[in-house]
mmCIF file of C-alpha atoms and ligand atoms in Angstrom:
data_model
loop_
_atom_site.group_PDB
_atom_site.id
_atom_site.type_symbol
_atom_site.label_atom_id
_atom_site.label_comp_id
_atom_site.label_asym_id
_atom_site.label_seq_id
_atom_site.Cartn_x
_atom_site.Cartn_y
_atom_site.Cartn_z
ATOM 1 C CA MET A 1 13.436 -10.907 7.612
ATOM 2 C CA PRO A 2 14.672 -9.819 10.111
ATOM 3 C CA ALA A 3 14.389 -6.253 11.714
ATOM 4 C CA MET A 4 17.368 -4.282 11.097
ATOM 5 C CA SER A 5 19.120 -3.334 14.557
ATOM 6 C CA LYS A 6 19.774 -0.310 15.131
ATOM 7 C CA PRO A 7 24.041 0.763 15.247
ATOM 8 C CA LEU A 8 25.120 1.182 19.556
ATOM 9 C CA VAL A 9 26.605 3.562 20.131
ATOM 10 C CA VAL A 10 29.024 4.094 23.213
ATOM 11 C CA GLN A 11 29.589 7.811 24.509
ATOM 12 C CA LYS A 12 31.776 8.720 27.414
ATOM 13 C CA PHE A 13 31.485 12.081 28.945
ATOM 14 C CA GLY A 14 34.291 13.289 31.084
ATOM 15 C CA GLY A 15 33.195 15.818 34.217
ATOM 16 C CA SER A 16 34.152 19.243 32.354
ATOM 17 C CA SER A 17 31.248 17.896 30.524
ATOM 18 C CA VAL A 18 28.820 17.102 33.260
ATOM 19 C CA ALA A 19 30.379 19.989 35.963
ATOM 20 C CA ASN A 20 26.746 21.377 36.718
ATOM 21 C CA ALA A 21 23.206 21.077 36.477
ATOM 22 C CA ASP A 22 22.771 22.820 33.435
ATOM 23 C CA ARG A 23 25.988 21.115 31.431
ATOM 24 C CA ILE A 24 23.962 17.573 32.309
ATOM 25 C CA ARG A 25 20.557 18.849 30.759
ATOM 26 C CA ARG A 26 23.162 19.576 27.636
ATOM 27 C CA VAL A 27 24.512 16.721 27.626
ATOM 28 C CA ALA A 28 21.271 14.778 28.186
ATOM 29 C CA ALA A 29 20.147 16.956 25.397
ATOM 30 C CA ARG A 30 22.817 14.992 23.080
ATOM 31 C CA ILE A 31 21.757 12.021 23.591
ATOM 32 C CA ALA A 32 18.718 12.689 23.246
ATOM 33 C CA ARG A 33 19.191 14.150 19.648
ATOM 34 C CA GLU A 34 21.477 10.816 19.165
ATOM 35 C CA ARG A 35 18.497 8.835 20.064
ATOM 36 C CA ALA A 36 15.902 10.155 17.825
ATOM 37 C CA SER A 37 18.582 10.119 15.203
ATOM 38 C CA GLY A 38 18.076 5.781 15.372
ATOM 39 C CA SER A 39 20.914 4.822 17.588
ATOM 40 C CA ASP A 40 21.171 2.847 20.383
ATOM 41 C CA LEU A 41 23.299 3.939 23.136
ATOM 42 C CA VAL A 42 25.166 2.845 26.426
ATOM 43 C CA VAL A 43 26.436 6.182 27.792
ATOM 44 C CA VAL A 44 29.880 6.787 30.419
ATOM 45 C CA VAL A 45 30.083 9.179 32.590
ATOM 46 C CA SER A 46 32.868 10.177 35.075
ATOM 47 C CA ALA A 47 32.575 12.584 38.254
ATOM 48 C CA MET A 48 31.237 16.401 38.303
ATOM 49 C CA GLY A 49 33.952 19.073 37.510
ATOM 50 C CA ASP A 50 36.197 18.320 40.300
ATOM 51 C CA THR A 51 34.810 15.986 42.028
ATOM 52 C CA THR A 52 37.080 13.477 42.199
ATOM 53 C CA ASP A 53 39.664 16.134 43.735
ATOM 54 C CA GLU A 54 37.319 17.677 45.855
ATOM 55 C CA LEU A 55 36.431 13.500 47.525
ATOM 56 C CA LEU A 56 40.033 12.673 47.715
ATOM 57 C CA ALA A 57 40.944 16.382 49.365
ATOM 58 C CA LEU A 58 38.467 15.192 51.823
ATOM 59 C CA ALA A 59 39.979 11.986 52.515
ATOM 60 C CA GLY A 60 43.231 13.621 52.990
ATOM 61 C CA ALA A 61 41.990 15.998 55.757
ATOM 62 C CA ILE A 62 41.031 13.017 57.535
ATOM 63 C CA THR A 63 44.088 11.026 57.268
ATOM 64 C CA ASP A 64 46.873 10.857 55.028
ATOM 65 C CA ASP A 65 47.345 7.545 54.759
ATOM 66 C CA PRO A 66 44.097 6.114 53.555
ATOM 67 C CA ASP A 67 42.965 2.417 53.267
ATOM 68 C CA PRO A 68 42.852 1.582 49.424
ATOM 69 C CA ARG A 69 39.196 -0.433 49.810
ATOM 70 C CA GLU A 70 37.132 2.330 51.465
ATOM 71 C CA LEU A 71 39.117 4.781 49.149
ATOM 72 C CA ASP A 72 37.588 3.633 46.065
ATOM 73 C CA MET A 73 34.324 3.607 47.543
ATOM 74 C CA LEU A 74 34.094 7.154 48.088
ATOM 75 C CA LEU A 75 35.736 7.059 45.220
ATOM 76 C CA ALA A 76 33.419 5.757 43.205
ATOM 77 C CA THR A 77 30.683 7.365 44.927
ATOM 78 C CA GLY A 78 31.555 10.604 42.453
ATOM 79 C CA GLU A 79 31.100 8.749 39.246
ATOM 80 C CA HIS A 80 27.334 7.500 40.839
ATOM 81 C CA GLN A 81 26.515 11.105 41.022
ATOM 82 C CA SER A 82 27.028 12.041 37.747
ATOM 83 C CA ALA A 83 25.209 9.032 36.468
ATOM 84 C CA THR A 84 22.180 9.115 38.349
ATOM 85 C CA LEU A 85 21.455 13.057 37.450
ATOM 86 C CA LEU A 86 22.221 12.462 33.871
ATOM 87 C CA SER A 87 19.747 9.674 33.822
ATOM 88 C CA MET A 88 17.341 12.115 35.510
ATOM 89 C CA ALA A 89 17.623 14.642 32.797
ATOM 90 C CA LEU A 90 17.089 12.048 30.273
ATOM 91 C CA HIS A 91 13.321 11.288 32.099
ATOM 92 C CA ALA A 92 12.599 14.921 32.541
ATOM 93 C CA LEU A 93 13.360 14.839 28.468
ATOM 94 C CA GLY A 94 10.716 12.156 28.387
ATOM 95 C CA VAL A 95 13.864 9.315 27.400
ATOM 96 C CA PRO A 96 13.861 5.795 29.134
ATOM 97 C CA ALA A 97 17.467 5.883 30.630
ATOM 98 C CA ILE A 98 18.447 3.685 34.145
ATOM 99 C CA ALA A 99 22.396 4.445 35.716
ATOM 100 C CA LEU A 100 23.935 1.223 36.111
ATOM 101 C CA THR A 101 27.089 1.491 39.162
ATOM 102 C CA GLY A 102 30.471 -0.643 37.507
ATOM 103 C CA ALA A 103 29.380 -3.288 39.351
ATOM 104 C CA GLN A 104 25.659 -3.533 37.725
ATOM 105 C CA ALA A 105 27.099 -2.834 34.331
ATOM 106 C CA GLY A 106 28.986 -6.212 34.672
ATOM 107 C CA ILE A 107 32.749 -5.063 35.308
ATOM 108 C CA THR A 108 34.901 -7.305 36.768
ATOM 109 C CA THR A 109 38.573 -6.236 37.632
ATOM 110 C CA ASP A 110 41.284 -7.388 39.418
ATOM 111 C CA GLY A 111 42.173 -6.352 43.171
ATOM 112 C CA ASN A 112 44.582 -3.804 43.183
ATOM 113 C CA TYR A 113 42.299 -0.401 44.571
ATOM 114 C CA GLY A 114 43.012 2.557 42.718
ATOM 115 C CA ARG A 115 44.209 1.163 39.860
ATOM 116 C CA ALA A 116 42.974 -1.738 38.850
ATOM 117 C CA ARG A 117 42.518 -3.242 35.787
ATOM 118 C CA ILE A 118 39.329 -4.584 33.527
ATOM 119 C CA ALA A 119 39.081 -8.525 34.038
ATOM 120 C CA GLY A 120 35.995 -9.113 31.940
ATOM 121 C CA ILE A 121 32.756 -7.329 31.024
ATOM 122 C CA ASP A 122 28.935 -9.588 31.203
ATOM 123 C CA PRO A 123 27.099 -7.439 29.068
ATOM 124 C CA LYS A 124 24.475 -9.177 29.974
ATOM 125 C CA ARG A 125 22.530 -6.406 32.165
ATOM 126 C CA ILE A 126 23.788 -3.799 29.700
ATOM 127 C CA GLN A 127 21.685 -5.403 26.558
ATOM 128 C CA ASP A 128 18.417 -6.447 28.730
ATOM 129 C CA GLU A 129 18.207 -2.446 29.324
ATOM 130 C CA VAL A 130 18.790 -1.600 25.844
ATOM 131 C CA ALA A 131 16.181 -4.348 24.609
ATOM 132 C CA GLY A 132 14.177 -2.697 26.985
ATOM 133 C CA GLY A 133 14.571 0.162 24.897
ATOM 134 C CA ARG A 134 16.591 2.342 27.515
ATOM 135 C CA VAL A 135 19.446 4.251 27.489
ATOM 136 C CA VAL A 136 21.874 2.816 29.553
ATOM 137 C CA ILE A 137 24.243 5.337 31.782
ATOM 138 C CA VAL A 138 27.529 3.379 33.060
ATOM 139 C CA ALA A 139 29.327 4.599 36.168
ATOM 140 C CA GLY A 140 32.549 5.404 34.601
ATOM 141 C CA PHE A 141 36.432 4.836 36.507
ATOM 142 C CA GLN A 142 34.927 2.066 38.364
ATOM 143 C CA GLY A 143 34.545 -1.920 38.970
ATOM 144 C CA GLN A 144 33.638 -5.390 41.367
ATOM 145 C CA SER A 145 36.495 -7.211 42.256
ATOM 146 C CA LYS A 146 35.814 -10.636 43.168
ATOM 147 C CA THR A 147 39.064 -11.672 43.484
ATOM 148 C CA ASP A 148 37.194 -13.985 46.473
ATOM 149 C CA PRO A 149 33.758 -15.357 45.073
ATOM 150 C CA THR A 150 32.150 -14.463 48.155
ATOM 151 C CA LEU A 151 32.980 -10.857 48.016
ATOM 152 C CA SER A 152 32.223 -8.228 46.352
ATOM 153 C CA GLU A 153 34.477 -5.247 46.904
ATOM 154 C CA ILE A 154 34.770 -1.914 44.255
ATOM 155 C CA THR A 155 38.035 -0.822 42.533
ATOM 156 C CA THR A 156 38.984 2.453 40.975
ATOM 157 C CA LEU A 157 40.206 1.951 37.475
ATOM 158 C CA GLY A 158 43.352 4.892 38.280
ATOM 159 C CA ARG A 159 42.655 8.764 37.315
ATOM 160 C CA GLY A 160 41.086 8.899 34.160
ATOM 161 C CA GLY A 161 39.794 5.673 34.388
ATOM 162 C CA SER A 162 35.921 6.643 32.383
ATOM 163 C CA ASP A 163 38.258 6.904 29.276
ATOM 164 C CA THR A 164 39.197 3.265 29.549
ATOM 165 C CA SER A 165 35.491 2.199 30.782
ATOM 166 C CA GLY A 166 33.715 3.465 27.709
ATOM 167 C CA VAL A 167 36.444 1.848 25.052
ATOM 168 C CA ALA A 168 35.895 -1.461 27.222
ATOM 169 C CA LEU A 169 32.637 -0.968 27.025
ATOM 170 C CA ALA A 170 32.872 -0.729 23.373
ATOM 171 C CA ALA A 171 34.716 -3.399 23.143
ATOM 172 C CA ALA A 172 32.099 -5.813 24.812
ATOM 173 C CA LEU A 173 29.461 -4.685 23.157
ATOM 174 C CA ASP A 174 30.837 -4.879 20.109
ATOM 175 C CA ALA A 175 29.001 -1.133 19.344
ATOM 176 C CA ASP A 176 29.592 0.629 15.832
ATOM 177 C CA ARG A 177 30.760 3.796 17.415
ATOM 178 C CA CYS A 178 32.983 4.692 20.480
ATOM 179 C CA GLN A 179 33.142 8.505 21.403
ATOM 180 C CA ILE A 180 34.831 10.335 23.755
ATOM 181 C CA PHE A 181 33.254 13.469 24.473
ATOM 182 C CA THR A 182 36.176 16.154 26.352
ATOM 183 C CA ASP A 183 36.278 19.625 27.514
ATOM 184 C CA VAL A 184 38.569 20.349 23.977
ATOM 185 C CA ARG A 185 37.703 19.844 20.422
ATOM 186 C CA GLY A 186 39.783 16.550 20.010
ATOM 187 C CA ILE A 187 43.796 15.770 20.044
ATOM 188 C CA TYR A 188 46.328 18.468 19.131
ATOM 189 C CA THR A 189 50.127 18.766 18.842
ATOM 190 C CA ALA A 190 50.434 19.742 22.917
ATOM 191 C CA ASP A 191 47.882 20.373 25.135
ATOM 192 C CA PRO A 192 46.299 23.202 24.084
ATOM 193 C CA ARG A 193 45.865 24.794 27.423
ATOM 194 C CA LEU A 194 49.259 25.703 27.618
ATOM 195 C CA VAL A 195 50.389 26.016 24.012
ATOM 196 C CA PRO A 196 47.833 28.489 21.934
ATOM 197 C CA ASP A 197 49.307 27.097 18.876
ATOM 198 C CA ALA A 198 49.158 23.730 19.071
ATOM 199 C CA ARG A 199 47.405 21.989 16.263
ATOM 200 C CA GLN A 200 44.384 19.531 16.217
ATOM 201 C CA LEU A 201 44.552 16.510 14.530
ATOM 202 C CA ALA A 202 42.136 14.518 12.213
ATOM 203 C CA VAL A 203 44.078 10.992 12.703
ATOM 204 C CA ILE A 204 46.161 9.307 15.463
ATOM 205 C CA SER A 205 47.477 6.200 15.342
ATOM 206 C CA TYR A 206 46.767 3.788 18.648
ATOM 207 C CA GLU A 207 50.729 3.840 18.505
ATOM 208 C CA GLU A 208 51.200 7.480 18.765
ATOM 209 C CA MET A 209 48.611 8.222 21.534
ATOM 210 C CA MET A 210 49.628 5.664 24.048
ATOM 211 C CA GLU A 211 52.810 7.748 23.925
ATOM 212 C CA LEU A 212 51.185 10.906 24.165
ATOM 213 C CA ALA A 213 49.054 9.731 27.190
ATOM 214 C CA HIS A 214 51.838 7.311 28.997
ATOM 215 C CA GLN A 215 54.004 11.313 28.808
ATOM 216 C CA GLY A 216 51.294 12.549 30.414
ATOM 217 C CA ALA A 217 48.631 13.995 27.374
ATOM 218 C CA GLN A 218 45.205 13.163 30.120
ATOM 219 C CA VAL A 219 43.429 14.014 27.698
ATOM 220 C CA MET A 220 42.920 10.432 27.222
ATOM 221 C CA GLN A 221 44.136 7.671 30.059
ATOM 222 C CA VAL A 222 47.099 5.320 28.660
ATOM 223 C CA ARG A 223 44.673 1.868 29.396
ATOM 224 C CA ALA A 224 41.681 3.407 27.423
ATOM 225 C CA VAL A 225 44.417 3.524 24.190
ATOM 226 C CA GLU A 226 45.736 0.194 24.268
ATOM 227 C CA LEU A 227 42.671 -1.926 25.142
ATOM 228 C CA GLY A 228 41.234 0.129 21.995
ATOM 229 C CA TRP A 229 44.314 -0.981 20.026
ATOM 230 C CA VAL A 230 43.776 -4.963 21.547
ATOM 231 C CA ASN A 231 40.524 -4.453 20.178
ATOM 232 C CA ASN A 232 40.613 -2.694 17.300
ATOM 233 C CA VAL A 233 38.395 -0.107 18.346
ATOM 234 C CA VAL A 234 37.855 3.299 16.612
ATOM 235 C CA ILE A 235 37.985 5.704 18.641
ATOM 236 C CA GLU A 236 37.007 9.197 18.372
ATOM 237 C CA VAL A 237 37.797 12.229 20.514
ATOM 238 C CA LEU A 238 35.257 15.744 20.408
ATOM 239 C CA SER A 239 33.823 18.072 22.042
ATOM 240 C CA SER A 240 30.595 18.079 24.305
ATOM 241 C CA PHE A 241 30.790 21.911 23.973
ATOM 242 C CA GLU A 242 30.984 22.566 19.809
ATOM 243 C CA ASP A 243 29.413 20.430 17.189
ATOM 244 C CA VAL A 244 33.056 20.171 15.343
ATOM 245 C CA PRO A 245 34.948 17.410 14.177
ATOM 246 C CA GLY A 246 37.300 15.478 16.825
ATOM 247 C CA THR A 247 39.987 13.280 15.907
ATOM 248 C CA LEU A 248 40.057 9.873 15.825
ATOM 249 C CA ILE A 249 42.516 7.196 16.938
ATOM 250 C CA LYS A 250 43.282 3.985 14.789
ATOM 251 C CA GLU A 251 44.869 2.352 13.471
ATOM 252 C CA ASP A 252 47.481 3.954 11.021
ATOM 253 C CA PRO A 253 49.623 1.354 8.433
ATOM 254 C CA PHE A 254 51.505 5.050 8.050
ATOM 255 C CA VAL A 255 53.002 6.035 10.785
ATOM 256 C CA GLU A 256 56.667 3.717 10.307
ATOM 257 C CA GLN A 257 57.171 6.175 6.931
ATOM 258 C CA ARG A 258 55.960 9.075 8.423
ATOM 259 C CA ASN A 259 58.143 8.594 11.429
ATOM 260 C CA LYS A 260 58.038 11.877 12.710
ATOM 261 C CA VAL A 261 57.302 14.192 15.881
ATOM 262 C CA ARG A 262 53.470 14.064 16.434
ATOM 263 C CA GLY A 263 53.345 16.070 19.564
ATOM 264 C CA LEU A 264 54.900 17.222 22.921
ATOM 265 C CA ALA A 265 53.289 15.829 26.494
ATOM 266 C CA HIS A 266 53.944 17.232 29.680
ATOM 267 C CA ASP A 267 53.678 15.817 33.449
ATOM 268 C CA ARG A 268 53.018 17.772 36.799
ATOM 269 C CA ASN A 269 51.592 14.676 38.990
ATOM 270 C CA VAL A 270 54.932 13.269 39.987
ATOM 271 C CA ALA A 271 57.173 13.417 43.050
ATOM 272 C CA LYS A 272 60.739 13.054 42.723
ATOM 273 C CA VAL A 273 62.647 11.100 45.709
ATOM 274 C CA THR A 274 66.445 11.483 45.995
ATOM 275 C CA LEU A 275 67.618 8.568 48.635
ATOM 276 C CA VAL A 276 71.361 10.214 49.279
ATOM 277 C CA GLU A 277 74.769 8.889 50.634
ATOM 278 C CA VAL A 278 73.266 5.019 49.271
ATOM 279 C CA PRO A 279 76.455 2.581 49.581
ATOM 280 C CA ASP A 280 77.635 1.917 46.079
ATOM 281 C CA ARG A 281 78.200 -1.378 45.823
ATOM 282 C CA PRO A 282 75.604 -3.813 43.464
ATOM 283 C CA GLY A 283 72.192 -4.843 45.182
ATOM 284 C CA VAL A 284 72.055 -1.817 46.332
ATOM 285 C CA ALA A 285 69.195 -0.599 43.519
ATOM 286 C CA HIS A 286 67.405 -3.973 44.498
ATOM 287 C CA ALA A 287 67.452 -3.531 48.215
ATOM 288 C CA VAL A 288 65.728 -0.454 46.973
ATOM 289 C CA PHE A 289 63.075 -1.553 43.678
ATOM 290 C CA ALA A 290 62.308 -4.818 44.921
ATOM 291 C CA PRO A 291 59.331 -3.893 47.869
ATOM 292 C CA LEU A 292 57.988 -0.553 45.486
ATOM 293 C CA SER A 293 56.941 -2.647 42.524
ATOM 294 C CA GLU A 294 56.323 -5.599 45.078
ATOM 295 C CA GLY A 295 53.877 -2.618 47.092
ATOM 296 C CA GLY A 296 52.640 -1.789 43.784
ATOM 297 C CA ILE A 297 55.047 1.903 43.167
ATOM 298 C CA ASN A 298 55.238 2.562 39.274
ATOM 299 C CA VAL A 299 58.806 3.608 39.523
ATOM 300 C CA ASP A 300 59.423 6.195 36.512
ATOM 301 C CA THR A 301 62.500 7.572 35.613
ATOM 302 C CA ILE A 302 65.821 6.473 37.433
ATOM 303 C CA VAL A 303 69.292 8.943 37.842
ATOM 304 C CA GLN A 304 71.801 7.587 39.692
ATOM 305 C CA ASN A 305 74.476 9.813 40.533
ATOM 306 C CA VAL A 306 78.609 8.976 39.760
ATOM 307 C CA GLY A 307 79.669 7.778 43.142
ATOM 308 C CA HIS A 308 81.493 9.357 45.820
ATOM 309 C CA HIS A 309 83.211 8.258 48.656
ATOM 310 C CA GLY A 310 81.807 4.721 48.076
ATOM 311 C CA THR A 311 78.256 6.162 48.427
ATOM 312 C CA THR A 312 76.171 7.513 45.736
ATOM 313 C CA ASP A 313 72.679 9.881 45.131
ATOM 314 C CA LEU A 314 69.570 7.439 43.735
ATOM 315 C CA SER A 315 66.879 10.164 42.429
ATOM 316 C CA PHE A 316 63.529 8.294 40.340
ATOM 317 C CA THR A 317 60.599 9.610 39.521
ATOM 318 C CA ILE A 318 56.733 7.778 40.887
ATOM 319 C CA THR A 319 53.277 9.474 40.890
ATOM 320 C CA ARG A 320 52.708 12.232 43.323
ATOM 321 C CA GLY A 321 49.836 10.259 45.408
ATOM 322 C CA ASP A 322 52.573 7.689 45.443
ATOM 323 C CA LEU A 323 54.596 9.839 47.813
ATOM 324 C CA ALA A 324 53.208 8.823 51.442
ATOM 325 C CA LYS A 325 53.358 5.180 50.443
ATOM 326 C CA THR A 326 56.820 4.994 49.254
ATOM 327 C CA LYS A 327 58.520 6.551 52.099
ATOM 328 C CA ARG A 328 56.179 4.161 54.243
ATOM 329 C CA ILE A 329 58.026 1.429 52.255
ATOM 330 C CA LEU A 330 61.565 2.864 51.425
ATOM 331 C CA GLU A 331 61.855 4.723 55.933
ATOM 332 C CA PRO A 332 62.720 1.093 57.180
ATOM 333 C CA ILE A 333 65.186 0.112 54.447
HETATM 334 P P1 ADP B 401 38.377 14.986 30.795
HETATM 335 O O1 ADP B 401 37.459 15.630 32.038
HETATM 336 O O2 ADP B 401 36.612 15.083 29.887
HETATM 337 O O3 ADP B 401 38.026 13.749 31.138
HETATM 338 P P2 ADP B 401 40.305 15.680 30.819
HETATM 339 O O4 ADP B 401 40.327 16.906 32.021
HETATM 340 O O5 ADP B 401 40.629 14.220 31.536
HETATM 341 O O6 ADP B 401 39.048 15.492 30.739
HETATM 342 O O7 ADP B 401 41.062 15.646 29.294
HETATM 343 C C1 ADP B 401 41.129 16.831 28.705
HETATM 344 C C2 ADP B 401 41.858 18.021 28.586
HETATM 345 O O8 ADP B 401 43.502 16.979 28.700
HETATM 346 C C3 ADP B 401 42.230 19.112 27.704
HETATM 347 O O9 ADP B 401 40.808 20.128 28.654
HETATM 348 C C4 ADP B 401 43.739 18.971 27.902
HETATM 349 O O10 ADP B 401 44.548 20.370 28.712
HETATM 350 C C5 ADP B 401 44.562 17.968 28.255
HETATM 351 N N1 ADP B 401 45.414 17.647 27.076
HETATM 352 C C6 ADP B 401 46.861 17.189 27.199
HETATM 353 N N2 ADP B 401 47.237 17.049 26.569
HETATM 354 C C7 ADP B 401 46.596 16.848 25.802
HETATM 355 C C8 ADP B 401 46.530 17.216 23.594
HETATM 356 N N3 ADP B 401 47.516 16.703 23.087
HETATM 357 N N4 ADP B 401 45.797 17.102 23.070
HETATM 358 C C9 ADP B 401 44.345 18.177 23.463
HETATM 359 N N5 ADP B 401 44.416 18.302 25.176
HETATM 360 C C10 ADP B 401 45.549 17.652 25.905
HETATM 361 N N1 LIG B 402 37.198 10.311 38.186
HETATM 362 C C1 LIG B 402 38.235 10.218 38.207
HETATM 363 C C2 LIG B 402 39.462 11.329 38.250
HETATM 364 O O1 LIG B 402 39.130 12.397 37.997
HETATM 365 C C3 LIG B 402 37.898 9.205 36.503
HETATM 366 C C4 LIG B 402 37.841 9.891 35.176
HETATM 367 O O2 LIG B 402 37.863 11.442 34.912
HETATM 368 O O3 LIG B 402 38.000 9.877 34.465
HETATM 369 O O4 LIG B 402 39.923 10.508 37.375
HETATM 370 MG MG1 MG B 403 39.872 12.694 31.513
#
């Protein structure tokens, strides 16, 4: 009779869960407990605390328009730090572990620096390491692009992208559980840091969670929820600080019948651009938005005022980080 294989658990720990050496040791202890209970583990980590913001600020102190390739290589180092340190913390507990970059973990993406999408995962290296008895720690938020097969470039998956690394790995490895550990107990009806009486939800559907995430609830990256939905990965969101039940993100057959407001989201990472005295004639909006779309800028809300004297004001919102690029694209127009 073949030996019973162990359940495979993918756990992702966010930035605040690995913010300093103490917390990294606590995460290591949690992983060691899960392993002792008989699971194989693949662990995805975000960069420590505010590292990604700090790296962005450093780049911004050098130039207000950093080269996207160099910026992705810089940002990816944040997750290299946390992954290697967590691996060392496990070694210190006597647990065999190995840290892998996104590329070493077999994650390939398209070539869109700063917002790359995962194109495929070759799980062989991870599977070999797990078969060798090691806990595999994968640096989240990154992969490699091989748009030119002879070149490998480091890419990042967009802010909050470690969630997507976690869910994508759970899908590729056909994991038994996918757990996203964070600094709140789960998904709430609103951001619990802003709305103290927000309620925690026991279950939320993929569709509802995608809507909340899309509207700005940063607790899960939109892509991660979408990947979970497409691949039918049940995602558990739970606290890395307290041992209490979290929230399950999964298919919910009752969504349509319930049809009530499930939560509120907000987004502060937004810039509003207003073009004044735009000629009020057909084709003008296309002249503005087509180059933005070609430049990979995501335009959200668009408002066009009632025209007067043959001109109109055109306002739209974008992600704050896209402001410099948007200005650069629109100035000649
Ligand atoms: P991590 O570093 O673990 O990825 P994030 O900061 O990305 O954590 O996401 C967790 C944060 O998301 C919480 O601290 C909370 O303030 C915020 N948040 C926003 N909306 C919600 C919501 N509806 N439910 C839970 N948390 C939310
Ligand atoms: N460290 C990255 C960020 O701050 C990825 C993540 O946290 O998921 O966006
Ligand atoms: Mg996050």
